[in-house]
Coordinates of C-alpha atoms in Angstrom, one line a residue:
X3 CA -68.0 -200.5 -67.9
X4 CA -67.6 -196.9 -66.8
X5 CA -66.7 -196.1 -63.4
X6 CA -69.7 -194.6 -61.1
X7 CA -66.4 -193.1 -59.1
X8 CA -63.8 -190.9 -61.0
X9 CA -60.7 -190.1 -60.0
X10 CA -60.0 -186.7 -59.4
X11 CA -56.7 -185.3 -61.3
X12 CA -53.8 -185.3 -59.4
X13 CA -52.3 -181.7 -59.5
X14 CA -49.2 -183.2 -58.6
X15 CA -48.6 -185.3 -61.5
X16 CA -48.1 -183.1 -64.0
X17 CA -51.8 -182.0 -65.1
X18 CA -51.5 -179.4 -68.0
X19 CA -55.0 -178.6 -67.1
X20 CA -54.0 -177.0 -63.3
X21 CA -49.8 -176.9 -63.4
X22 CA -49.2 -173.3 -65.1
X23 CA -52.4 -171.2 -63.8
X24 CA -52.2 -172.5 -60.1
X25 CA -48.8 -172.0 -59.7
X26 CA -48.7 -169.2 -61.0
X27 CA -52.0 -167.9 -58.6
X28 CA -49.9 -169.6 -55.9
X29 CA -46.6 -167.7 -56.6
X30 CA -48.3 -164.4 -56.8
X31 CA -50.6 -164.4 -53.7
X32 CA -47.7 -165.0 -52.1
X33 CA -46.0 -162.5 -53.1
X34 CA -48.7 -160.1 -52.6
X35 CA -49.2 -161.0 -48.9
X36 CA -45.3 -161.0 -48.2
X37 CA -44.8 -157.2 -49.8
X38 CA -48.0 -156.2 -48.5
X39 CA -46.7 -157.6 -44.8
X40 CA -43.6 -155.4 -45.2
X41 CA -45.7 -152.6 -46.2
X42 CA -47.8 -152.8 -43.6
X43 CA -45.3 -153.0 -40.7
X44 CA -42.6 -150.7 -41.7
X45 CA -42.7 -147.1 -41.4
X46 CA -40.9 -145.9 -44.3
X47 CA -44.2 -144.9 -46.4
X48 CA -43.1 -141.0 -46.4
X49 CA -39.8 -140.2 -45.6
X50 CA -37.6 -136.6 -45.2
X51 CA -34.3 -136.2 -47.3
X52 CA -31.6 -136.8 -45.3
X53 CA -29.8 -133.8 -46.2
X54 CA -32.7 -131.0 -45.6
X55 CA -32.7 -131.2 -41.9
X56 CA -36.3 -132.1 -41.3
X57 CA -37.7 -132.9 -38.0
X58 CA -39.9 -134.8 -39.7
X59 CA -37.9 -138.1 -40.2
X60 CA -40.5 -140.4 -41.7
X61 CA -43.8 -142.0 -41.0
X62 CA -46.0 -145.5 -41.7
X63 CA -49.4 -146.4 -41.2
X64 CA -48.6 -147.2 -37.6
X65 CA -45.7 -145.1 -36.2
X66 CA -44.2 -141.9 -36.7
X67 CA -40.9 -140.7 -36.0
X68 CA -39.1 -137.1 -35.3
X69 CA -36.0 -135.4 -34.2
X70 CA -36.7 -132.1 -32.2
X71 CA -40.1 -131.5 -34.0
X72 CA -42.1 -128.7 -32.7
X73 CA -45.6 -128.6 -33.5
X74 CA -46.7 -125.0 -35.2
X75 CA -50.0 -125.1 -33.1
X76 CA -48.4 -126.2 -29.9
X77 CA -48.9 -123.4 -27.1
X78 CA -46.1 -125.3 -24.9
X79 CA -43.4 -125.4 -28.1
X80 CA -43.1 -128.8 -26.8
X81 CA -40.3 -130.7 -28.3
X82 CA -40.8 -134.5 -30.0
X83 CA -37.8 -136.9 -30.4
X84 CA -37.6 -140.2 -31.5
X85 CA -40.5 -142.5 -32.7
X86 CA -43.8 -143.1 -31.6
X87 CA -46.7 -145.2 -32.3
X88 CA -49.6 -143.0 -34.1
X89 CA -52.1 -143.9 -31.6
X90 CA -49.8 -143.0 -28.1
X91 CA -51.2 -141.4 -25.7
X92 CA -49.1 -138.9 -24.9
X93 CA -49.6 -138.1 -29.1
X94 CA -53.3 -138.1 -28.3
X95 CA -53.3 -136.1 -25.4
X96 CA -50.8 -133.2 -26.6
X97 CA -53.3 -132.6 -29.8
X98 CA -50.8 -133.8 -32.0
X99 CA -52.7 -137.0 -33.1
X100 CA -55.5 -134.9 -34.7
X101 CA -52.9 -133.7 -36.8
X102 CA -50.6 -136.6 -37.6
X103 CA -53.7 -139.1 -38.0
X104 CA -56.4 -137.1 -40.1
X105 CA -59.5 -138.7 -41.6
X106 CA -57.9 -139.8 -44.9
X107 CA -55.0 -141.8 -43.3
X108 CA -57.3 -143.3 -40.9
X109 CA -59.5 -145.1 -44.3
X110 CA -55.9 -146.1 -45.8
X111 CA -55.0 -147.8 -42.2
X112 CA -58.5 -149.3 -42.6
X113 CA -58.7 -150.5 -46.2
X114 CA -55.0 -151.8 -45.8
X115 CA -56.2 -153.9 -42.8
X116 CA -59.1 -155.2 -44.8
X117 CA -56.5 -156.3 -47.7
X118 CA -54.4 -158.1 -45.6
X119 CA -57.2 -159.9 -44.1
X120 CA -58.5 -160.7 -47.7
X121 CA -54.8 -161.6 -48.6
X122 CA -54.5 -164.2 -45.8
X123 CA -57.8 -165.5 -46.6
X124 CA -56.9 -166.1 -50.3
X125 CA -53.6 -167.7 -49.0
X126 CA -55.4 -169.8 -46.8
X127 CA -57.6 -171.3 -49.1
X128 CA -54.9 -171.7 -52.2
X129 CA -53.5 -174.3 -49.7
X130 CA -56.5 -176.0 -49.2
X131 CA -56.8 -175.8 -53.3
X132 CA -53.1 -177.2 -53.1
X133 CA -54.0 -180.2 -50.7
X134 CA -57.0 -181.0 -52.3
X135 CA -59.2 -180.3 -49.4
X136 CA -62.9 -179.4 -50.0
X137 CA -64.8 -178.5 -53.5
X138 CA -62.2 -176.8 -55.8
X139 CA -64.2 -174.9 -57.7
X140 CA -65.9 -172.8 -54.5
X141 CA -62.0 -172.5 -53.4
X142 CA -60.7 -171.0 -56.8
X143 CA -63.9 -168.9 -56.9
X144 CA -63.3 -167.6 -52.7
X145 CA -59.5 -166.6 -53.7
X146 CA -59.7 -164.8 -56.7
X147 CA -62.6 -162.9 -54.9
X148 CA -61.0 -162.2 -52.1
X149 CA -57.7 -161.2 -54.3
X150 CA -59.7 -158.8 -56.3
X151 CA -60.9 -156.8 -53.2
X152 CA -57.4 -156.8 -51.6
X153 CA -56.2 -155.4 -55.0
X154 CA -59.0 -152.8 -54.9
X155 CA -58.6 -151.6 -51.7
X156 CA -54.5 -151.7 -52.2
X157 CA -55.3 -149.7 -54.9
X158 CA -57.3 -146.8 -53.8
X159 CA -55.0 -146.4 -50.6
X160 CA -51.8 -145.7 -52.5
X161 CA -53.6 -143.2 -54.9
X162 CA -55.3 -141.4 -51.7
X163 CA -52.1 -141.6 -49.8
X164 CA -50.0 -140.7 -52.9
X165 CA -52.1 -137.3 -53.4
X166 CA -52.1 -136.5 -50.0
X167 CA -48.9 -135.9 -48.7
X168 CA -48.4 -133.1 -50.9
X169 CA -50.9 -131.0 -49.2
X170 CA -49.0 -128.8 -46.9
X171 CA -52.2 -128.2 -44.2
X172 CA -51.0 -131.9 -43.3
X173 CA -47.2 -132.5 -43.9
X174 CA -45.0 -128.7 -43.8
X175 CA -42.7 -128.4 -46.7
X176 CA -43.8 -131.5 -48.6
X177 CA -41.1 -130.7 -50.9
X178 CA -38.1 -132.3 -47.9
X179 CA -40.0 -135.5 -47.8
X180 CA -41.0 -138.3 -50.5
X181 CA -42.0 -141.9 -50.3
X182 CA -40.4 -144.3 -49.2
X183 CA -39.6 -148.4 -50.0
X184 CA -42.7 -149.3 -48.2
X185 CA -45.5 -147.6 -50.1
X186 CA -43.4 -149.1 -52.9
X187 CA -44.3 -152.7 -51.6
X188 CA -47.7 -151.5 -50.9
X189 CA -47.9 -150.8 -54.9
X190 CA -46.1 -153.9 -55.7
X191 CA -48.3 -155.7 -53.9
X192 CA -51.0 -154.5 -55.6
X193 CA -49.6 -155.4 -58.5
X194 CA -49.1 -159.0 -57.9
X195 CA -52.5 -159.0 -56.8
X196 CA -54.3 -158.1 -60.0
X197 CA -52.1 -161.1 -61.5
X198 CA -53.0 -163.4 -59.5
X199 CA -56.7 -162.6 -60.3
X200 CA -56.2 -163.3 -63.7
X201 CA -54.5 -166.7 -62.7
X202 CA -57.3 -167.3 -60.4
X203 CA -60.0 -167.2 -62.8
X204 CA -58.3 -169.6 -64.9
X205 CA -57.9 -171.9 -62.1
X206 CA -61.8 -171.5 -61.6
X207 CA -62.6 -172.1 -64.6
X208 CA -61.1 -175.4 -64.9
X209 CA -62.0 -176.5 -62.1
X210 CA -65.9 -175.4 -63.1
X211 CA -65.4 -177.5 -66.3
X212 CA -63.8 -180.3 -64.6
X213 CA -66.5 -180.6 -62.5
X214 CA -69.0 -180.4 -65.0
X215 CA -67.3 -183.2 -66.8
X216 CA -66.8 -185.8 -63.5
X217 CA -71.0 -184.8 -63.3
X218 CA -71.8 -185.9 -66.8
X219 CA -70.0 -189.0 -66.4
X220 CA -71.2 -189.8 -63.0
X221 CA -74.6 -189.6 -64.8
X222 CA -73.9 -191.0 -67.8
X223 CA -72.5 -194.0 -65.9
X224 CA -75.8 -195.0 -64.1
X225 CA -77.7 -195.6 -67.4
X226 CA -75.0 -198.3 -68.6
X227 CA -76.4 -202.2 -67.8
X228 CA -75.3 -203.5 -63.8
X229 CA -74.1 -200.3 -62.9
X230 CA -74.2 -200.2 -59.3
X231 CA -76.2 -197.2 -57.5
X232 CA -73.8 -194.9 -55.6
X233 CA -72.8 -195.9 -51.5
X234 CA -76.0 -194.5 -49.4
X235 CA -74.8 -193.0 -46.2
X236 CA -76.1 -194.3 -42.7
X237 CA -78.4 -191.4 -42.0
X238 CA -79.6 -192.2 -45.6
X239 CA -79.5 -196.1 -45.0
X240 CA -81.7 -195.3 -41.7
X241 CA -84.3 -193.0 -43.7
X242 CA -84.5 -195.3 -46.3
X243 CA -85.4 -198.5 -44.0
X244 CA -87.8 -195.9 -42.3
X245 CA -89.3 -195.1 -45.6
X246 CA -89.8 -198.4 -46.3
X247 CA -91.2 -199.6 -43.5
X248 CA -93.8 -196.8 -43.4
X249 CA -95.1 -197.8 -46.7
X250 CA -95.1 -201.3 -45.9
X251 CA -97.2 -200.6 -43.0
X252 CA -99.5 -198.6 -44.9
X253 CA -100.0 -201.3 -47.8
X254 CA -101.1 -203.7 -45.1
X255 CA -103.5 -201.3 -43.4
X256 CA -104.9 -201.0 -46.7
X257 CA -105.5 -204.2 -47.6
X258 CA -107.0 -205.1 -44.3
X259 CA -109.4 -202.3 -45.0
X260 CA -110.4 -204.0 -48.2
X261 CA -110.9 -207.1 -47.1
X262 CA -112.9 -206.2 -44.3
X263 CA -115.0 -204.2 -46.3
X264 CA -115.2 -207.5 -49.0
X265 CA -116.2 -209.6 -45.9
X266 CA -119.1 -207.0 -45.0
X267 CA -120.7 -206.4 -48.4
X268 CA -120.6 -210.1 -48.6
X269 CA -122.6 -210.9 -45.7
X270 CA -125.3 -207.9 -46.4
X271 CA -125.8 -209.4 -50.1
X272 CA -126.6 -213.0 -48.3
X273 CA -129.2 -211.8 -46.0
X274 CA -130.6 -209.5 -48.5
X275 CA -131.0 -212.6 -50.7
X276 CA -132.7 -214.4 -48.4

C-alpha cells in the first residue's frame, strides 16, 4: 500500500535532484552579499593617482576624503583635510554637499541600499531552503526574485556611476582619478548575482516538480482499498463534530415535523369519515 505521507528528500543525503543547483545558488548569494558588503562600506569607489597631487583623495557612497581641497565656488577659500562622512554637517552647511552628493549619486546610494536589502533577504531565505523550513518552492521562488532585483539595481548603479565621474561639472580633472577596488566588488557582485539567478530557477523548478509529484501521489494514494484519510486537525476535529451535530439536529426536527403532520391528517381523515 502506498503511503498517504511521503517523505520529503533529504538534501543532505546526496539528492542529485537539489545537490549541484542549491549549492551552487548558495555559494553565489554569498558571495554576492559579502562583495557587495565591501562595496558598500568602503570608500575606494573613485580614487586620485597617487602621484598627481590631487586634493581629491578618493570617495565611496558614504564618505569622502581630501588633503587641502579648496572648493572652486567657495567665497571663504576654506580648506578641507581629512575624511568626512557625505552627509556632515559641516559639508552641508559650507555648500559643499550640494556639490559632492548630486542627484545621480544620491539614486546609486539608494538602489545600492535596496540591493543589499534584497541580498540579505535572499540569504535569509536560502537558509531556511537549507534547513528545510517552510514550503520550498515559494522559498526558491522569493530568492531568485529578490536576486534578480539586487542584480538589476547593482547593475544600473555601476553603469550611472561608471559614466558619471567623467563629467568634470562634478569631479575637476577626472583624468587624476579612476575607480577603485570597491566599485570592482560592486561589479563583481553583480556578477555573482545573475548566477545565482540562473541557479535559483533551477532550484525552483525542482522543487515545483517535486511538489507536483508528492501531490499526485498523496491523491493517488487515497483511491487505493483501506487507505486511511489524512490526520484532521483540532479546529477541524471541532467543526466537524459541530457539523455533524447540526445536521443531526436538523434530521430529527424534520422527522418530528413529519410525523406530526402524519398524526394530524390521520385524525381529520377519521372524523371526515364518520
Amino acid at each position: 500500500m502506498i503511503s498517504t505521507n511521503p517523505k520529503k528528500p533529504d538534501k543532505l543525503q546526496g539528492n542529485p535532484i537539489y545537490d549541484l543547483p542549491f549549492y551552487g545558488a548558495f555559494a553565489t548569494t554569498l558571495a554576492s552579499i559579502l562583495l557587495h558588503f565591501l562595496a558598500f562600506c568602503s570608500p575606494y569607489w573613485l580614487e586620485s593617482y597617487p602621484d598627481t597631487k590631487n586634493p581629491f583623495l578618493k570617495l565611496g557612497l558614504w564618505s569622502v576624503c581630501f588633503d587641502k581641497f579648496v572648493h572652486p565656488k567657495d567665497n571663504f577659500g576654506i580648506e578641507w583635510t581629512g575624511c568626512y562622512w557625505i552627509f556632515d554637517w559641516n559639508l552641508w552647511n559650507k555648500g559643499i554637499w550640494e556639490w559632492i552628493d548630486p542627484p545621480w549619486l544620491i539614486a546609486v546610494q539608494a538602489m545600492c541600499g535596496l540591493a543589499f536589502i534584497c541580498h540579505c533577504v535572499s540569504l535569509l531565505c536560502s537558509l531556511f531552503h537549507f534547513l528545510i523550513i517552510g514550503t520550498r518552492s515559494a522559498e526558491s521562488a522569493i530568492c531568485c526574485g529578490t536576486q534578480g532585483v539586487a542584480c538589476v539595481f547593482l547593475c544600473i548603479s555601476v553603469i550611472v556611476f561608471g559614466v558619471k565621474v567623467e563629467d568634470r561639472d562634478w569631479m575637476p580633472r577626472p583624468d587624476h582619478n579612476h575607480l577603485s577596488w570597491s566599485y570592482a566588488f560592486a561589479v563583481l557582485s553583480c556578477f555573482f548575482s545573475a548566477i545565482s539567478c540562473v541557479f535559483l530557477y533551477m532550484v525552483y523548478k525542482n522543487d515545483k516538480e517535486d511538489d507536483n509529484r508528492q501531490d499526485g501521489q498523496s491523491g493517488f494514494a487515497y483511491l487505493q482499498p483501506g487507505a486511511q484519510p489524512p490526520a484532521m486537525s483540532a479546529a477541524g476535529s471541532v467543526y466537524a463534530a459541530g457539523a455533524a451535530r447540526g445536521q443531526g439536529q436538523h434530521t430529527m426536527s424534520l422527522h418530528s415535523g413529519y410525523s406530526q403532520g402524519a398524526a394530524g391528517g390521520g385524525g381529520g381523515y377519521r372524523s371526515g369519515a364518520y
